[in-house]
Amino acid sequence: MVKRVIGAVRFTAAALAALIIAAITSPTAFSEEEGEQPQLSAYAYSLYCVNNGEFVAEQRGSERLPMASTTKIMTALLALEADEKAGGLSVTITPEMYAEGSSMYLAAGEKVKMKDLVGGMLMVSGNDAANAAALTIGGSREEFARLMNARAAELGLKDTHFVTPSGLDADGHFTTARDLARLMASCMENETFAGIESSGSVTVDFIEPEDKSQTYYNENRLLTKYEYCIGGKTGFTDKAGRTLVSCAEKDGVRLVAVTLNDGDDWNDHQALYDYGFDTLSMEKPEKSGEEFSVTVVGGSSGKAMLTAGEPPLVCRGVGESEITTRCELAPFVYAPVEKGQKLGELKYYTGGVYAGKADLTAAESVGADGAATTFTENIASFFRALFVRLKGR
């Protein structure tokens, strides 16, 4: 009997220990310490706040790693920009556009719109679609890679280098979780890109053959698994493992999550977003106590005092991102000035990212100076105002 009791105790202790270990090592478990980052299964990850430019959570966010088909985020952006610049492009499929791996299953001789190729890239990760866009725009994969890297440099992606348009493994083809997050944030500003990303499917009506129509369904499961998800791109190669970039928005806060080499990416992205949205919030800063004025030419008063409107909502980060303002005013205005007339803007920034603006309006009316009515007098008044402005700098 005693042996049975001891055995039961040992079994219970072992089971309890197993549960504790599982809770600690669970890939999406949160630490009991409030505000601590979730524990994920990803080798590298970043959670980026688009509102204030802050990385809210990350692990190995700056390590250069293969990116697999998340490459197509850049390919799609360049394709859409080229399509818009040309006023619409069509692509005739050739055998050299074929590629191994995921595909739209395009056949030689078929003709489709460039925008539809982007749909195939973002829905089903078509490597053939990526090659078709690259060869049409760049003339060769090498030239298109140069365009990709030039665009990456424009976006400040210093740890990213592209070799292929599809993301198939190649020497020198790499990025970081941080760079992918910034790239996705920028791409989501493109309305066409964002519209495709948020769609559950796209239907491609081929130009040739005219009677062919094909529907492609979005492989981003987060669109249905997580209610705040507004876009995402999957990827996988043997070298990169599972890669995923997604974007979500809740109550004005927009986040981008990136996981690299992650066997539990769907759950990990949800855990990152839950952490981010619980941590961040939109709030209204205090009104600036600074006084603003603008020089008035030909007025009964030489300047007009200004009133700043209500500040916009801003997103404070976990590091209390600094809120800064920039006053945008013309060097001078002409009389008369009406009370409440908009004369400028006070722009707000959080962490250097534009957050919104407040109008600067005239606090009181400023009438025209009856004595300054001739053309010559107005010119003289203009130069006096300009001199005062330059002297004050």
JSON list of N, CA and C in Angstrom, two decimals, residues 128-163:
[
{"chain": "A", "resi": 128, "resn": "ASP", "atom": "N", "xyz": [6.81, 31.25, -61.18]},
{"chain": "A", "resi": 128, "resn": "ASP", "atom": "CA", "xyz": [6.73, 31.60, -62.60]},
{"chain": "A", "resi": 128, "resn": "ASP", "atom": "C", "xyz": [6.24, 33.04, -62.78]},
{"chain": "A", "resi": 129, "resn": "ALA", "atom": "N", "xyz": [5.33, 33.47, -61.94]},
{"chain": "A", "resi": 129, "resn": "ALA", "atom": "CA", "xyz": [4.84, 34.85, -62.01]},
{"chain": "A", "resi": 129, "resn": "ALA", "atom": "C", "xyz": [5.95, 35.84, -61.67]},
{"chain": "A", "resi": 130, "resn": "ALA", "atom": "N", "xyz": [6.76, 35.51, -60.65]},
{"chain": "A", "resi": 130, "resn": "ALA", "atom": "CA", "xyz": [7.87, 36.39, -60.27]},
{"chain": "A", "resi": 130, "resn": "ALA", "atom": "C", "xyz": [8.89, 36.49, -61.40]},
{"chain": "A", "resi": 131, "resn": "ASN", "atom": "N", "xyz": [9.23, 35.35, -62.02]},
{"chain": "A", "resi": 131, "resn": "ASN", "atom": "CA", "xyz": [10.18, 35.36, -63.14]},
{"chain": "A", "resi": 131, "resn": "ASN", "atom": "C", "xyz": [9.62, 36.14, -64.33]},
{"chain": "A", "resi": 132, "resn": "ALA", "atom": "N", "xyz": [8.33, 35.96, -64.60]},
{"chain": "A", "resi": 132, "resn": "ALA", "atom": "CA", "xyz": [7.71, 36.66, -65.73]},
{"chain": "A", "resi": 132, "resn": "ALA", "atom": "C", "xyz": [7.76, 38.17, -65.53]},
{"chain": "A", "resi": 133, "resn": "ALA", "atom": "N", "xyz": [7.46, 38.62, -64.32]},
{"chain": "A", "resi": 133, "resn": "ALA", "atom": "CA", "xyz": [7.51, 40.05, -64.03]},
{"chain": "A", "resi": 133, "resn": "ALA", "atom": "C", "xyz": [8.95, 40.57, -64.13]},
{"chain": "A", "resi": 134, "resn": "ALA", "atom": "N", "xyz": [9.89, 39.80, -63.58]},
{"chain": "A", "resi": 134, "resn": "ALA", "atom": "CA", "xyz": [11.29, 40.23, -63.57]},
{"chain": "A", "resi": 134, "resn": "ALA", "atom": "C", "xyz": [11.85, 40.35, -64.98]},
{"chain": "A", "resi": 135, "resn": "LEU", "atom": "N", "xyz": [11.61, 39.35, -65.83]},
{"chain": "A", "resi": 135, "resn": "LEU", "atom": "CA", "xyz": [12.16, 39.36, -67.18]},
{"chain": "A", "resi": 135, "resn": "LEU", "atom": "C", "xyz": [11.50, 40.43, -68.04]},
{"chain": "A", "resi": 136, "resn": "THR", "atom": "N", "xyz": [10.22, 40.71, -67.78]},
{"chain": "A", "resi": 136, "resn": "THR", "atom": "CA", "xyz": [9.53, 41.75, -68.54]},
{"chain": "A", "resi": 136, "resn": "THR", "atom": "C", "xyz": [10.04, 43.14, -68.16]},
{"chain": "A", "resi": 137, "resn": "ILE", "atom": "N", "xyz": [10.27, 43.36, -66.89]},
{"chain": "A", "resi": 137, "resn": "ILE", "atom": "CA", "xyz": [10.70, 44.69, -66.42]},
{"chain": "A", "resi": 137, "resn": "ILE", "atom": "C", "xyz": [12.20, 44.90, -66.60]},
{"chain": "A", "resi": 138, "resn": "GLY", "atom": "N", "xyz": [12.99, 43.88, -66.21]},
{"chain": "A", "resi": 138, "resn": "GLY", "atom": "CA", "xyz": [14.43, 44.05, -66.22]},
{"chain": "A", "resi": 138, "resn": "GLY", "atom": "C", "xyz": [15.14, 43.52, -67.46]},
{"chain": "A", "resi": 139, "resn": "GLY", "atom": "N", "xyz": [14.49, 42.65, -68.20]},
{"chain": "A", "resi": 139, "resn": "GLY", "atom": "CA", "xyz": [15.13, 42.04, -69.36]},
{"chain": "A", "resi": 139, "resn": "GLY", "atom": "C", "xyz": [15.92, 40.80, -69.01]},
{"chain": "A", "resi": 140, "resn": "SER", "atom": "N", "xyz": [16.38, 40.73, -67.77]},
{"chain": "A", "resi": 140, "resn": "SER", "atom": "CA", "xyz": [17.10, 39.55, -67.27]},
{"chain": "A", "resi": 140, "resn": "SER", "atom": "C", "xyz": [16.93, 39.50, -65.77]},
{"chain": "A", "resi": 141, "resn": "ARG", "atom": "N", "xyz": [17.17, 38.32, -65.18]},
{"chain": "A", "resi": 141, "resn": "ARG", "atom": "CA", "xyz": [17.07, 38.21, -63.73]},
{"chain": "A", "resi": 141, "resn": "ARG", "atom": "C", "xyz": [18.13, 39.07, -63.04]},
{"chain": "A", "resi": 142, "resn": "GLU", "atom": "N", "xyz": [19.30, 39.14, -63.64]},
{"chain": "A", "resi": 142, "resn": "GLU", "atom": "CA", "xyz": [20.40, 39.92, -63.05]},
{"chain": "A", "resi": 142, "resn": "GLU", "atom": "C", "xyz": [20.06, 41.41, -63.01]},
{"chain": "A", "resi": 143, "resn": "GLU", "atom": "N", "xyz": [19.50, 41.92, -64.10]},
{"chain": "A", "resi": 143, "resn": "GLU", "atom": "CA", "xyz": [19.15, 43.34, -64.12]},
{"chain": "A", "resi": 143, "resn": "GLU", "atom": "C", "xyz": [18.00, 43.63, -63.16]},
{"chain": "A", "resi": 144, "resn": "PHE", "atom": "N", "xyz": [17.05, 42.70, -63.07]},
{"chain": "A", "resi": 144, "resn": "PHE", "atom": "CA", "xyz": [15.95, 42.92, -62.14]},
{"chain": "A", "resi": 144, "resn": "PHE", "atom": "C", "xyz": [16.45, 42.88, -60.70]},
{"chain": "A", "resi": 145, "resn": "ALA", "atom": "N", "xyz": [17.40, 42.00, -60.41]},
{"chain": "A", "resi": 145, "resn": "ALA", "atom": "CA", "xyz": [17.99, 41.97, -59.06]},
{"chain": "A", "resi": 145, "resn": "ALA", "atom": "C", "xyz": [18.67, 43.29, -58.75]},
{"chain": "A", "resi": 146, "resn": "ARG", "atom": "N", "xyz": [19.30, 43.90, -59.76]},
{"chain": "A", "resi": 146, "resn": "ARG", "atom": "CA", "xyz": [19.90, 45.22, -59.54]},
{"chain": "A", "resi": 146, "resn": "ARG", "atom": "C", "xyz": [18.84, 46.25, -59.17]},
{"chain": "A", "resi": 147, "resn": "LEU", "atom": "N", "xyz": [17.71, 46.18, -59.86]},
{"chain": "A", "resi": 147, "resn": "LEU", "atom": "CA", "xyz": [16.61, 47.10, -59.55]},
{"chain": "A", "resi": 147, "resn": "LEU", "atom": "C", "xyz": [16.07, 46.85, -58.14]},
{"chain": "A", "resi": 148, "resn": "MET", "atom": "N", "xyz": [15.99, 45.59, -57.75]},
{"chain": "A", "resi": 148, "resn": "MET", "atom": "CA", "xyz": [15.52, 45.25, -56.41]},
{"chain": "A", "resi": 148, "resn": "MET", "atom": "C", "xyz": [16.46, 45.82, -55.35]},
{"chain": "A", "resi": 149, "resn": "ASN", "atom": "N", "xyz": [17.76, 45.68, -55.57]},
{"chain": "A", "resi": 149, "resn": "ASN", "atom": "CA", "xyz": [18.73, 46.17, -54.60]},
{"chain": "A", "resi": 149, "resn": "ASN", "atom": "C", "xyz": [18.78, 47.69, -54.55]},
{"chain": "A", "resi": 150, "resn": "ALA", "atom": "N", "xyz": [18.55, 48.32, -55.70]},
{"chain": "A", "resi": 150, "resn": "ALA", "atom": "CA", "xyz": [18.49, 49.78, -55.71]},
{"chain": "A", "resi": 150, "resn": "ALA", "atom": "C", "xyz": [17.29, 50.28, -54.91]},
{"chain": "A", "resi": 151, "resn": "ARG", "atom": "N", "xyz": [16.17, 49.59, -55.06]},
{"chain": "A", "resi": 151, "resn": "ARG", "atom": "CA", "xyz": [14.97, 49.98, -54.31]},
{"chain": "A", "resi": 151, "resn": "ARG", "atom": "C", "xyz": [15.16, 49.72, -52.82]},
{"chain": "A", "resi": 152, "resn": "ALA", "atom": "N", "xyz": [15.85, 48.63, -52.49]},
{"chain": "A", "resi": 152, "resn": "ALA", "atom": "CA", "xyz": [16.14, 48.33, -51.08]},
{"chain": "A", "resi": 152, "resn": "ALA", "atom": "C", "xyz": [16.99, 49.45, -50.47]},
{"chain": "A", "resi": 153, "resn": "ALA", "atom": "N", "xyz": [17.96, 49.94, -51.24]},
{"chain": "A", "resi": 153, "resn": "ALA", "atom": "CA", "xyz": [18.80, 51.02, -50.75]},
{"chain": "A", "resi": 153, "resn": "ALA", "atom": "C", "xyz": [17.98, 52.29, -50.52]},
{"chain": "A", "resi": 154, "resn": "GLU", "atom": "N", "xyz": [17.04, 52.57, -51.42]},
{"chain": "A", "resi": 154, "resn": "GLU", "atom": "CA", "xyz": [16.16, 53.74, -51.26]},
{"chain": "A", "resi": 154, "resn": "GLU", "atom": "C", "xyz": [15.36, 53.65, -49.97]},
{"chain": "A", "resi": 155, "resn": "LEU", "atom": "N", "xyz": [14.96, 52.43, -49.61]},
{"chain": "A", "resi": 155, "resn": "LEU", "atom": "CA", "xyz": [14.14, 52.22, -48.41]},
{"chain": "A", "resi": 155, "resn": "LEU", "atom": "C", "xyz": [14.99, 52.08, -47.14]},
{"chain": "A", "resi": 156, "resn": "GLY", "atom": "N", "xyz": [16.32, 52.18, -47.29]},
{"chain": "A", "resi": 156, "resn": "GLY", "atom": "CA", "xyz": [17.19, 52.09, -46.13]},
{"chain": "A", "resi": 156, "resn": "GLY", "atom": "C", "xyz": [17.39, 50.68, -45.60]},
{"chain": "A", "resi": 157, "resn": "LEU", "atom": "N", "xyz": [17.20, 49.68, -46.46]},
{"chain": "A", "resi": 157, "resn": "LEU", "atom": "CA", "xyz": [17.36, 48.29, -46.05]},
{"chain": "A", "resi": 157, "resn": "LEU", "atom": "C", "xyz": [18.83, 47.89, -46.24]},
{"chain": "A", "resi": 158, "resn": "LYS", "atom": "N", "xyz": [19.64, 48.15, -45.23]},
{"chain": "A", "resi": 158, "resn": "LYS", "atom": "CA", "xyz": [21.08, 48.02, -45.34]},
{"chain": "A", "resi": 158, "resn": "LYS", "atom": "C", "xyz": [21.58, 46.57, -45.22]},
{"chain": "A", "resi": 159, "resn": "ASP", "atom": "N", "xyz": [20.74, 45.69, -44.72]},
{"chain": "A", "resi": 159, "resn": "ASP", "atom": "CA", "xyz": [21.15, 44.30, -44.52]},
{"chain": "A", "resi": 159, "resn": "ASP", "atom": "C", "xyz": [20.37, 43.35, -45.41]},
{"chain": "A", "resi": 160, "resn": "THR", "atom": "N", "xyz": [20.01, 43.83, -46.60]},
{"chain": "A", "resi": 160, "resn": "THR", "atom": "CA", "xyz": [19.24, 43.03, -47.55]},
{"chain": "A", "resi": 160, "resn": "THR", "atom": "C", "xyz": [19.94, 43.02, -48.89]},
{"chain": "A", "resi": 161, "resn": "HIS", "atom": "N", "xyz": [20.02, 41.84, -49.51]},
{"chain": "A", "resi": 161, "resn": "HIS", "atom": "CA", "xyz": [20.58, 41.74, -50.86]},
{"chain": "A", "resi": 161, "resn": "HIS", "atom": "C", "xyz": [19.81, 40.68, -51.64]},
{"chain": "A", "resi": 162, "resn": "PHE", "atom": "N", "xyz": [19.33, 41.07, -52.81]},
{"chain": "A", "resi": 162, "resn": "PHE", "atom": "CA", "xyz": [18.52, 40.18, -53.64]},
{"chain": "A", "resi": 162, "resn": "PHE", "atom": "C", "xyz": [19.35, 39.61, -54.78]},
{"chain": "A", "resi": 163, "resn": "VAL", "atom": "N", "xyz": [19.12, 38.35, -55.09]},
{"chain": "A", "resi": 163, "resn": "VAL", "atom": "CA", "xyz": [19.74, 37.69, -56.23]},
{"chain": "A", "resi": 163, "resn": "VAL", "atom": "C", "xyz": [18.68, 37.14, -57.17]}
]
